[in-house]
Amino acid sequence: MVKPDWNIFKAKFSQNTQSNFEWFCYLLFCQEHNRSFGIFRYKNQSAIETDPIIKENEVIGWQAKFYETTLSVHKNDLIGTITKIKRNYPNLTKVIFYTNQEWGQGKSNNDPQAKIAVEQKAKECNLEIEWRTESYFESPFVTINNSNIAQHFFSLDNSIINLLKEKQAHTESILLEIQTNIDFDTQIIEIDRRKVLKNIKEELAQKQILIVSGTGGVGKTAVIKKLYSEIKEDVPFYIFKANEFNINNINELFSEFTLKEFVEAHKEENNKIIVIDSAERLLELENTEPFREFLSIIVGNRWKILFTTRNNYLEDLNYQFIEIHNIIPLNLEIRNLTQEEINDLSQKYDFSLPVDSKLLELIKNPFYLNEYLRFYKDEENLEYLNFKKNYGIKLLKNLNQQESNVFCKLLLREQMKVNFL
């Protein structure tokens, strides 16, 4: 339970009190009317905060008013709002006013003159008013049923909303540097992954756990980035790197909160997704108990889980899930480009394909296609080994001494193969 304290609210949101009050009321309105995906609105929407909703035979709009003085002082503002509502939304039948203030009691009867005047104006406009005043925010609906929301607004400590924002920012940070296209000359080449995305969506609709595999550089995380951008507004979607589970207790992953609190914050959501990227790293965990607990709780709370991994680790991961976690995942492979696809890209973006069959096969992988186009020159017919050398020089700049020595040995081995052949 969270006790409302408007002084804490004002201290915490001193720079933007009204906008945060609107957000608070929006969350409560969505909770009350089961709108977990939110409600459409325009920037600086007139008269009401979002588009109206239809419930049974009513067309309902809402307005949030944060005031420093009693409601009677704001009679003209409230009447003006009702006038705008009727003008802009003639079909509206009910308006809900959220406010942090109460009506003062009238002298001769319970209703003050200002409240009577506002409600009379609403009656003339065929509008029903429902008041959500200060006492509403003290109700069990707010303080108990939605205590996780109330805590964010009435406590100076971090709330579960802070945690969700942090995890959302973490997800976007992981995806930020993932390329979904290739820059070539003045053109942007985008590989068509619509079929792959369609398959992932269809499989997630039927299955709870999906492993997306492919060779290194094929674009597994790039596909996840596209999926995220398409559904992030409608579905809770979080990404964790597999090595983040190299911890002693699963709650270390959630700062001041716990896994159960994270799960509880999403209990009303029917669709929710977690991605474990580079899942082969799970095979390296010294202590697997935190991940086992995570998987058990997440699966038990109906989350969809999507793992990405390289092909050569797929068999081991499947074994882990089946034998250790008692889970049978569905496998979906993202393949390199076909000959037809790379021919189409070559024609569309006007670059020549290499004659060297080994290099041609290599650049069917989007990562190496990107590198090939970095070195591309019209008159030059680049060969496999020269490409590897050029790419190696670029790579060496980012390696430490030990890694550099290993890479040089690999290049020498390639050279010896070519000389022998």
CSV table of C-alpha atoms in Angstrom, one decimal:
chain,number,residue,atom,x,y,z
A,1,MET,CA,0.0,0.0,0.0
A,2,VAL,CA,1.2,3.5,-0.9
A,3,LYS,CA,-0.1,6.6,0.9
A,4,PRO,CA,-0.6,9.6,-1.4
A,5,ASP,CA,1.6,12.5,-0.5
A,6,TRP,CA,1.2,15.5,-2.9
A,7,ASN,CA,4.2,17.3,-1.4
A,8,ILE,CA,6.4,14.4,-2.4
A,9,PHE,CA,4.8,14.4,-5.8
A,10,LYS,CA,5.5,18.1,-6.3
A,11,ALA,CA,9.1,17.8,-5.0
A,12,LYS,CA,9.8,14.8,-7.3
A,13,PHE,CA,8.2,16.4,-10.4
A,14,SER,CA,8.9,20.1,-9.7
A,15,GLN,CA,10.0,20.8,-13.3
A,16,ASN,CA,6.9,19.3,-15.0
A,17,THR,CA,4.2,18.7,-12.4
A,18,GLN,CA,1.2,18.9,-14.8
A,19,SER,CA,2.6,16.6,-17.4
A,20,ASN,CA,3.5,13.9,-14.8
A,21,PHE,CA,0.1,14.2,-13.3
A,22,GLU,CA,-1.4,13.6,-16.7
A,23,TRP,CA,0.8,10.5,-17.1
A,24,PHE,CA,-0.2,9.2,-13.7
A,25,CYS,CA,-3.9,9.6,-14.6
A,26,TYR,CA,-3.3,8.1,-18.0
A,27,LEU,CA,-1.8,5.0,-16.4
A,28,LEU,CA,-4.8,4.7,-14.0
A,29,PHE,CA,-7.3,5.3,-16.7
A,30,CYS,CA,-5.7,2.5,-18.9
A,31,GLN,CA,-5.7,0.2,-15.9
A,32,GLU,CA,-9.3,0.8,-15.1
A,33,HIS,CA,-10.4,0.2,-18.7
A,34,ASN,CA,-8.1,-2.6,-19.6
A,35,ARG,CA,-6.1,-0.6,-22.2
A,36,SER,CA,-2.7,-2.1,-21.6
A,37,PHE,CA,-1.6,-1.1,-25.1
A,38,GLY,CA,-2.5,2.6,-24.4
A,39,ILE,CA,-4.9,4.9,-26.2
A,40,PHE,CA,-4.2,7.0,-29.3
A,41,ARG,CA,-3.7,10.7,-28.8
A,42,TYR,CA,-2.4,13.8,-30.6
A,43,LYS,CA,0.4,16.0,-29.4
A,44,ASN,CA,-1.3,18.9,-27.4
A,45,GLN,CA,-4.7,17.3,-27.9
A,46,SER,CA,-7.5,19.8,-27.3
A,47,ALA,CA,-10.0,19.5,-24.5
A,48,ILE,CA,-9.3,15.9,-23.5
A,49,GLU,CA,-6.0,14.1,-22.9
A,50,THR,CA,-6.5,11.2,-25.4
A,51,ASP,CA,-9.0,10.1,-28.0
A,52,PRO,CA,-12.3,8.9,-26.4
A,53,ILE,CA,-12.9,5.3,-25.7
A,54,ILE,CA,-16.2,3.5,-26.2
A,55,LYS,CA,-17.5,1.3,-23.3
A,56,GLU,CA,-20.9,-0.3,-23.7
A,57,ASN,CA,-23.1,2.6,-24.7
A,58,GLU,CA,-20.9,5.4,-23.5
A,59,VAL,CA,-18.3,7.5,-25.2
A,60,ILE,CA,-15.8,8.5,-22.5
A,61,GLY,CA,-13.1,11.1,-22.5
A,62,TRP,CA,-10.9,12.3,-19.6
A,63,GLN,CA,-9.0,15.3,-18.4
A,64,ALA,CA,-6.3,15.8,-15.8
A,65,LYS,CA,-6.1,19.0,-13.8
A,66,PHE,CA,-3.3,19.6,-11.3
A,67,TYR,CA,-4.2,22.6,-9.1
A,68,GLU,CA,-2.6,24.3,-6.2
A,69,THR,CA,-5.9,25.7,-4.8
A,70,THR,CA,-9.4,24.3,-4.3
A,71,LEU,CA,-11.6,23.4,-7.3
A,72,SER,CA,-14.0,26.3,-6.7
A,73,VAL,CA,-11.3,28.8,-7.7
A,74,HIS,CA,-11.1,27.0,-11.1
A,75,LYS,CA,-14.7,27.1,-12.0
A,76,ASN,CA,-14.2,29.1,-15.2
A,77,ASP,CA,-11.3,26.8,-16.4
A,78,LEU,CA,-13.6,23.7,-15.9
A,79,ILE,CA,-16.5,25.3,-17.7
A,80,GLY,CA,-14.2,26.4,-20.5
A,81,THR,CA,-13.0,22.8,-20.8
A,82,ILE,CA,-16.5,21.4,-21.0
A,83,THR,CA,-17.3,24.0,-23.8
A,84,LYS,CA,-14.3,22.8,-25.8
A,85,ILE,CA,-15.1,19.1,-25.3
A,86,LYS,CA,-18.6,19.6,-26.6
A,87,ARG,CA,-17.3,21.6,-29.6
A,88,ASN,CA,-14.5,19.1,-30.5
A,89,TYR,CA,-16.2,15.9,-29.5
A,90,PRO,CA,-20.0,16.3,-29.9
A,91,ASN,CA,-20.6,12.5,-29.5
A,92,LEU,CA,-18.9,12.3,-26.1
A,93,THR,CA,-21.3,11.2,-23.3
A,94,LYS,CA,-19.1,11.2,-20.3
A,95,VAL,CA,-16.0,13.1,-19.1
A,96,ILE,CA,-13.8,12.0,-16.2
A,97,PHE,CA,-12.0,14.8,-14.4
A,98,TYR,CA,-8.9,13.7,-12.5
A,99,THR,CA,-7.7,16.3,-10.0
A,100,ASN,CA,-5.5,16.4,-6.9
A,101,GLN,CA,-7.9,18.8,-5.2
A,102,GLU,CA,-11.4,18.5,-3.5
A,103,TRP,CA,-14.5,20.6,-3.7
A,104,GLY,CA,-15.1,22.7,-0.6
A,105,GLN,CA,-18.4,22.1,1.0
A,106,GLY,CA,-21.2,24.7,0.3
A,107,LYS,CA,-22.9,26.7,3.0
A,108,SER,CA,-26.5,26.0,2.4
A,109,ASN,CA,-26.1,22.5,0.9
A,110,ASN,CA,-23.4,20.0,0.3
A,111,ASP,CA,-22.4,21.2,-3.2
A,112,PRO,CA,-20.7,24.5,-3.6
A,113,GLN,CA,-22.0,27.0,-6.2
A,114,ALA,CA,-18.9,26.5,-8.4
A,115,LYS,CA,-19.6,22.7,-8.7
A,116,ILE,CA,-23.2,23.3,-9.4
A,117,ALA,CA,-22.3,25.7,-12.2
A,118,VAL,CA,-19.8,23.3,-13.8
A,119,GLU,CA,-22.3,20.4,-13.7
A,120,GLN,CA,-25.1,22.6,-15.0
A,121,LYS,CA,-22.9,23.5,-18.0
A,122,ALA,CA,-22.2,19.8,-18.5
A,123,LYS,CA,-25.9,19.0,-18.4
A,124,GLU,CA,-26.6,21.7,-21.1
A,125,CYS,CA,-24.0,19.9,-23.2
A,126,ASN,CA,-25.5,16.5,-22.6
A,127,LEU,CA,-22.3,15.4,-20.7
A,128,GLU,CA,-22.1,13.4,-17.6
A,129,ILE,CA,-19.2,14.4,-15.3
A,130,GLU,CA,-17.4,11.8,-13.1
A,131,TRP,CA,-15.1,13.5,-10.5
A,132,ARG,CA,-11.9,11.7,-9.6
A,133,THR,CA,-10.7,14.1,-6.9
A,134,GLU,CA,-8.1,13.8,-4.1
A,135,SER,CA,-10.1,11.0,-2.3
A,136,TYR,CA,-9.9,8.9,-5.5
A,137,PHE,CA,-6.1,8.7,-5.2
A,138,GLU,CA,-6.5,7.4,-1.6
A,139,SER,CA,-8.8,4.6,-2.8
A,140,PRO,CA,-7.8,0.9,-2.7
A,141,PHE,CA,-7.8,1.0,-6.5
A,142,VAL,CA,-4.9,3.3,-6.5
A,143,THR,CA,-3.1,2.6,-3.2
A,144,ILE,CA,-3.4,-1.2,-3.2
A,145,ASN,CA,-4.4,-2.5,-6.7
A,146,ASN,CA,-2.0,-0.2,-8.4
A,147,SER,CA,0.6,0.4,-5.7
A,148,ASN,CA,3.4,-0.2,-8.2
A,149,ILE,CA,2.2,2.9,-10.1
A,150,ALA,CA,1.4,5.0,-7.1
A,151,GLN,CA,4.9,4.3,-5.6
A,152,HIS,CA,6.5,6.0,-8.6
A,153,PHE,CA,4.6,9.2,-8.0
A,154,PHE,CA,4.4,9.3,-4.2
A,155,SER,CA,7.8,8.1,-3.2
A,156,LEU,CA,11.2,9.7,-3.7
A,157,ASP,CA,12.8,6.3,-3.9
A,158,ASN,CA,13.1,4.4,-7.2
A,159,SER,CA,9.9,2.6,-8.3
A,160,ILE,CA,9.2,-0.4,-10.5
A,161,ILE,CA,8.6,2.1,-13.3
A,162,ASN,CA,12.2,3.3,-12.9
A,163,LEU,CA,13.3,-0.3,-13.3
A,164,LEU,CA,11.2,-0.8,-16.4
A,165,LYS,CA,12.6,2.4,-17.9
A,166,GLU,CA,16.1,1.2,-17.1
A,167,LYS,CA,15.5,-2.2,-18.8
A,168,GLN,CA,14.0,-0.5,-21.8
A,169,ALA,CA,17.0,1.8,-22.1
A,170,HIS,CA,19.3,-1.3,-21.7
A,171,THR,CA,17.4,-3.0,-24.6
A,172,GLU,CA,17.8,0.0,-26.9
A,173,SER,CA,21.4,0.3,-25.9
A,174,ILE,CA,22.1,-3.2,-27.0
A,175,LEU,CA,20.3,-2.6,-30.3
A,176,LEU,CA,21.8,0.9,-31.0
A,177,GLU,CA,25.0,-0.2,-32.7
A,178,ILE,CA,23.4,-3.1,-34.6
A,179,GLN,CA,23.3,-2.3,-38.3
A,180,THR,CA,20.1,-3.2,-40.2
A,181,ASN,CA,21.4,-1.9,-43.5
A,182,ILE,CA,24.6,-1.5,-45.6
A,183,ASP,CA,26.0,1.9,-46.7
A,184,PHE,CA,27.4,1.7,-50.2
A,185,ASP,CA,28.5,4.8,-52.0
A,186,THR,CA,25.5,7.1,-51.6
A,187,GLN,CA,23.0,4.3,-51.3
A,188,ILE,CA,21.5,2.4,-48.4
A,189,ILE,CA,21.2,-1.3,-49.0
A,190,GLU,CA,18.6,-3.0,-46.9
A,191,ILE,CA,18.3,-6.8,-47.0
A,192,ASP,CA,14.8,-8.0,-47.2
A,193,ARG,CA,14.0,-10.0,-44.0
A,194,ARG,CA,10.2,-9.7,-44.1
A,195,LYS,CA,9.8,-13.5,-44.6
A,196,VAL,CA,12.0,-14.2,-41.6
A,197,LEU,CA,10.1,-11.7,-39.5
A,198,LYS,CA,6.8,-13.2,-40.6
A,199,ASN,CA,8.0,-16.6,-39.6
A,200,ILE,CA,9.2,-15.4,-36.2
A,201,LYS,CA,5.9,-13.7,-35.4
A,202,GLU,CA,3.9,-16.8,-36.5
A,203,GLU,CA,6.0,-19.2,-34.5
A,204,LEU,CA,5.9,-16.9,-31.4
A,205,ALA,CA,2.1,-16.9,-31.7
A,206,GLN,CA,2.1,-20.7,-31.4
A,207,LYS,CA,5.2,-21.5,-29.3
A,208,GLN,CA,6.6,-20.1,-26.1
A,209,ILE,CA,10.3,-20.6,-26.7
A,210,LEU,CA,12.1,-20.1,-30.0
A,211,ILE,CA,15.8,-20.4,-30.8
A,212,VAL,CA,16.9,-18.3,-33.8
A,213,SER,CA,20.2,-19.5,-35.1
A,214,GLY,CA,22.6,-18.7,-38.0
A,215,THR,CA,26.2,-18.3,-38.8
A,216,GLY,CA,28.1,-15.3,-37.4
A,217,GLY,CA,27.3,-12.1,-39.3
A,218,VAL,CA,24.1,-13.4,-40.9
A,219,GLY,CA,22.1,-10.8,-39.0
A,220,LYS,CA,20.3,-12.5,-36.2
A,221,THR,CA,20.3,-9.5,-33.9
A,222,ALA,CA,19.5,-7.2,-36.8
A,223,VAL,CA,16.3,-9.2,-37.3
A,224,ILE,CA,15.5,-8.9,-33.6
A,225,LYS,CA,16.1,-5.1,-33.9
A,226,LYS,CA,13.5,-5.0,-36.8
A,227,LEU,CA,11.1,-7.0,-34.7
A,228,TYR,CA,11.5,-4.7,-31.8
A,229,SER,CA,10.9,-1.6,-33.9
A,230,GLU,CA,7.7,-3.1,-35.3
A,231,ILE,CA,6.1,-4.2,-32.0
A,232,LYS,CA,7.7,-2.2,-29.2
A,233,GLU,CA,4.7,0.1,-28.8
A,234,ASP,CA,2.3,-2.8,-28.3
A,235,VAL,CA,4.3,-5.5,-26.5
A,236,PRO,CA,6.7,-5.4,-23.5
A,237,PHE,CA,10.0,-6.3,-25.1
A,238,TYR,CA,13.3,-6.7,-23.3
A,239,ILE,CA,16.7,-7.9,-24.4
A,240,PHE,CA,19.4,-9.4,-22.1
A,241,LYS,CA,22.9,-10.5,-23.2
A,242,ALA,CA,23.5,-14.1,-22.1
A,243,ASN,CA,26.6,-13.2,-20.2
A,244,GLU,CA,24.5,-11.0,-17.9
A,245,PHE,CA,23.4,-14.2,-16.2
A,246,ASN,CA,26.9,-14.8,-14.9
A,247,ILE,CA,25.7,-13.7,-11.4
A,248,ASN,CA,25.2,-15.4,-8.0
A,249,ASN,CA,21.6,-14.4,-7.5
A,250,ILE,CA,19.0,-13.6,-10.2
A,251,ASN,CA,17.8,-10.5,-8.4
A,252,GLU,CA,21.2,-8.9,-9.1
A,253,LEU,CA,19.8,-8.4,-12.6
A,254,PHE,CA,17.1,-6.1,-11.3
A,255,SER,CA,18.9,-3.5,-9.2
A,256,GLU,CA,16.9,-2.6,-6.1
A,257,PHE,CA,14.0,-4.9,-7.1
A,258,THR,CA,13.5,-8.6,-7.7
A,259,LEU,CA,12.6,-10.8,-10.6
A,260,LYS,CA,9.2,-11.5,-9.1
A,261,GLU,CA,8.5,-7.7,-8.9
A,262,PHE,CA,9.6,-7.4,-12.6
A,263,VAL,CA,7.2,-10.2,-13.5
A,264,GLU,CA,4.4,-8.8,-11.4
A,265,ALA,CA,4.6,-5.4,-13.2
A,266,HIS,CA,3.6,-7.2,-16.4
A,267,LYS,CA,1.1,-9.7,-15.0
A,268,GLU,CA,-1.8,-8.1,-16.9
A,269,GLU,CA,-0.1,-8.3,-20.3
A,270,ASN,CA,-1.1,-11.1,-22.6
A,271,ASN,CA,1.8,-10.8,-25.0
A,272,LYS,CA,5.3,-10.1,-23.7
A,273,ILE,CA,8.7,-11.0,-25.0
A,274,ILE,CA,12.2,-11.5,-23.6
A,275,VAL,CA,15.2,-12.0,-25.9
A,276,ILE,CA,18.4,-13.7,-24.7
A,277,ASP,CA,21.1,-12.6,-27.2
A,278,SER,CA,24.2,-14.7,-27.9
A,279,ALA,CA,22.7,-17.6,-26.0
A,280,GLU,CA,25.8,-19.7,-26.5
A,281,ARG,CA,27.3,-17.8,-23.6
A,282,LEU,CA,24.8,-19.6,-21.4
A,283,LEU,CA,26.9,-22.8,-21.9
A,284,GLU,CA,29.9,-21.0,-20.2
A,285,LEU,CA,28.0,-20.1,-17.0
A,286,GLU,CA,29.8,-21.5,-13.9
A,287,ASN,CA,26.6,-21.1,-11.8
A,288,THR,CA,23.5,-22.0,-13.8
A,289,GLU,CA,21.1,-21.7,-10.9
A,290,PRO,CA,20.2,-18.0,-11.4
A,291,PHE,CA,19.4,-18.6,-15.1
A,292,ARG,CA,17.3,-21.7,-14.2
A,293,GLU,CA,15.3,-19.7,-11.7
A,294,PHE,CA,14.9,-16.9,-14.3
A,295,LEU,CA,13.7,-19.3,-17.0
A,296,SER,CA,11.3,-21.1,-14.7
A,297,ILE,CA,9.6,-17.9,-13.4
A,298,ILE,CA,9.5,-16.3,-16.9
A,299,VAL,CA,8.0,-19.4,-18.5
A,300,GLY,CA,5.6,-19.9,-15.7
A,301,ASN,CA,4.3,-16.3,-16.2
A,302,ARG,CA,3.6,-16.9,-19.9
A,303,TRP,CA,6.4,-14.8,-21.4
A,304,LYS,CA,7.6,-15.6,-24.9
A,305,ILE,CA,11.4,-16.2,-24.9
A,306,LEU,CA,13.5,-15.8,-28.0
A,307,PHE,CA,17.2,-17.0,-28.0
A,308,THR,CA,19.8,-16.1,-30.6
A,309,THR,CA,22.8,-18.3,-31.2
A,310,ARG,CA,25.3,-19.4,-33.8
A,311,ASN,CA,24.6,-22.6,-35.6
A,312,ASN,CA,27.5,-24.5,-34.2
A,313,TYR,CA,26.1,-24.1,-30.6
A,314,LEU,CA,22.6,-25.0,-31.5
A,315,GLU,CA,22.8,-28.7,-30.7
A,316,ASP,CA,24.3,-28.1,-27.3
A,317,LEU,CA,21.7,-25.5,-26.4
A,318,ASN,CA,18.9,-27.8,-27.5
A,319,TYR,CA,20.4,-30.5,-25.2
A,320,GLN,CA,20.6,-28.0,-22.3
A,321,PHE,CA,16.9,-27.0,-22.7
A,322,ILE,CA,15.6,-30.5,-23.1
A,323,GLU,CA,17.7,-32.4,-20.6
A,324,ILE,CA,18.3,-29.8,-17.9
A,325,HIS,CA,15.4,-27.3,-18.2
A,326,ASN,CA,12.7,-29.8,-19.4
A,327,ILE,CA,11.8,-27.4,-22.3
A,328,ILE,CA,11.6,-28.3,-25.9
A,329,PRO,CA,12.4,-25.1,-28.0
A,330,LEU,CA,11.4,-24.5,-31.6
A,331,ASN,CA,14.4,-23.9,-33.9
A,332,LEU,CA,14.4,-21.3,-36.7
A,333,GLU,CA,17.5,-20.7,-38.8
A,334,ILE,CA,18.4,-17.5,-40.6
A,335,ARG,CA,20.3,-18.4,-43.7
A,336,ASN,CA,22.9,-16.5,-45.8
A,337,LEU,CA,21.7,-14.8,-48.9
A,338,THR,CA,20.9,-17.1,-51.9
A,339,GLN,CA,22.6,-16.6,-55.2
A,340,GLU,CA,19.4,-15.1,-56.6
A,341,GLU,CA,19.2,-12.6,-53.7
A,342,ILE,CA,22.8,-11.4,-54.1
A,343,ASN,CA,22.3,-11.2,-57.8
A,344,ASP,CA,19.3,-9.0,-57.3
A,345,LEU,CA,21.2,-6.7,-54.9
A,346,SER,CA,24.1,-6.5,-57.3
A,347,GLN,CA,21.8,-5.3,-60.1
A,348,LYS,CA,19.7,-3.0,-58.0
A,349,TYR,CA,22.6,-1.2,-56.3
A,350,ASP,CA,25.0,-1.4,-59.3
A,351,PHE,CA,28.0,-3.3,-57.9
A,352,SER,CA,29.9,-6.2,-59.5
A,353,LEU,CA,30.1,-9.6,-57.9
A,354,PRO,CA,33.5,-11.2,-57.5
A,355,VAL,CA,34.6,-13.9,-60.0
A,356,ASP,CA,36.4,-15.8,-57.2
A,357,SER,CA,33.8,-18.4,-56.2
A,358,LYS,CA,35.1,-18.6,-52.6
A,359,LEU,CA,34.8,-14.9,-52.1
A,360,LEU,CA,31.3,-14.9,-53.7
A,361,GLU,CA,30.2,-17.6,-51.3
A,362,LEU,CA,31.7,-15.6,-48.4
A,363,ILE,CA,29.8,-12.3,-49.2
A,364,LYS,CA,26.5,-14.1,-49.2
A,365,ASN,CA,26.9,-13.5,-45.5
A,366,PRO,CA,25.6,-9.9,-44.8
A,367,PHE,CA,28.5,-9.0,-42.5
A,368,TYR,CA,31.1,-9.9,-45.2
A,369,LEU,CA,29.0,-8.3,-47.9
A,370,ASN,CA,29.2,-5.1,-45.9
A,371,GLU,CA,33.0,-5.4,-45.7
A,372,TYR,CA,33.3,-6.3,-49.4
A,373,LEU,CA,31.4,-3.1,-50.3
A,374,ARG,CA,33.7,-1.1,-48.1
A,375,PHE,CA,36.7,-2.1,-50.2
A,376,TYR,CA,34.8,-2.1,-53.5
A,377,LYS,CA,36.3,-0.4,-56.5
A,378,ASP,CA,34.8,-0.6,-60.0
A,379,GLU,CA,37.9,-1.8,-61.9
A,380,GLU,CA,39.3,-4.1,-59.2
A,381,ASN,CA,38.5,-7.8,-59.2
A,382,LEU,CA,39.0,-8.6,-55.6
A,383,GLU,CA,40.0,-12.2,-54.7
A,384,TYR,CA,39.3,-14.1,-51.6
A,385,LEU,CA,42.8,-14.0,-50.1
A,386,ASN,CA,43.3,-10.3,-50.8
A,387,PHE,CA,39.9,-9.5,-49.3
A,388,LYS,CA,40.9,-11.5,-46.2
A,389,LYS,CA,44.1,-9.5,-46.0
A,390,ASN,CA,42.4,-6.2,-46.3
A,391,TYR,CA,39.8,-7.2,-43.8
A,392,GLY,CA,42.6,-8.5,-41.5
A,393,ILE,CA,44.4,-5.2,-41.6
A,394,LYS,CA,41.2,-3.4,-40.5
A,395,LEU,CA,40.6,-6.0,-37.8
A,396,LEU,CA,44.1,-6.0,-36.5
A,397,LYS,CA,43.7,-2.3,-35.4
A,398,ASN,CA,41.1,-3.4,-32.9
A,399,LEU,CA,42.9,-6.5,-31.5
A,400,ASN,CA,45.3,-6.8,-28.6
A,401,GLN,CA,48.8,-8.3,-29.2
A,402,GLN,CA,47.8,-11.9,-28.4
A,403,GLU,CA,44.7,-11.7,-30.6
A,404,SER,CA,46.8,-10.2,-33.4
A,405,ASN,CA,49.3,-13.0,-33.3
A,406,VAL,CA,46.5,-15.6,-33.6
A,407,PHE,CA,44.9,-13.8,-36.5
A,408,CYS,CA,48.2,-13.5,-38.4
A,409,LYS,CA,48.7,-17.3,-38.0
A,410,LEU,CA,45.3,-17.8,-39.5
A,411,LEU,CA,46.1,-15.6,-42.5
A,412,LEU,CA,49.4,-17.4,-43.0
A,413,ARG,CA,47.6,-20.7,-43.0
A,414,GLU,CA,45.2,-19.4,-45.7
A,415,GLN,CA,48.2,-18.3,-47.8
A,416,MET,CA,49.9,-21.7,-47.5
A,417,LYS,CA,46.7,-23.4,-48.6
A,418,VAL,CA,46.5,-21.1,-51.7
A,419,ASN,CA,50.2,-21.7,-52.5
A,420,PHE,CA,49.8,-25.5,-52.1
A,421,LEU,CA,46.7,-25.6,-54.4
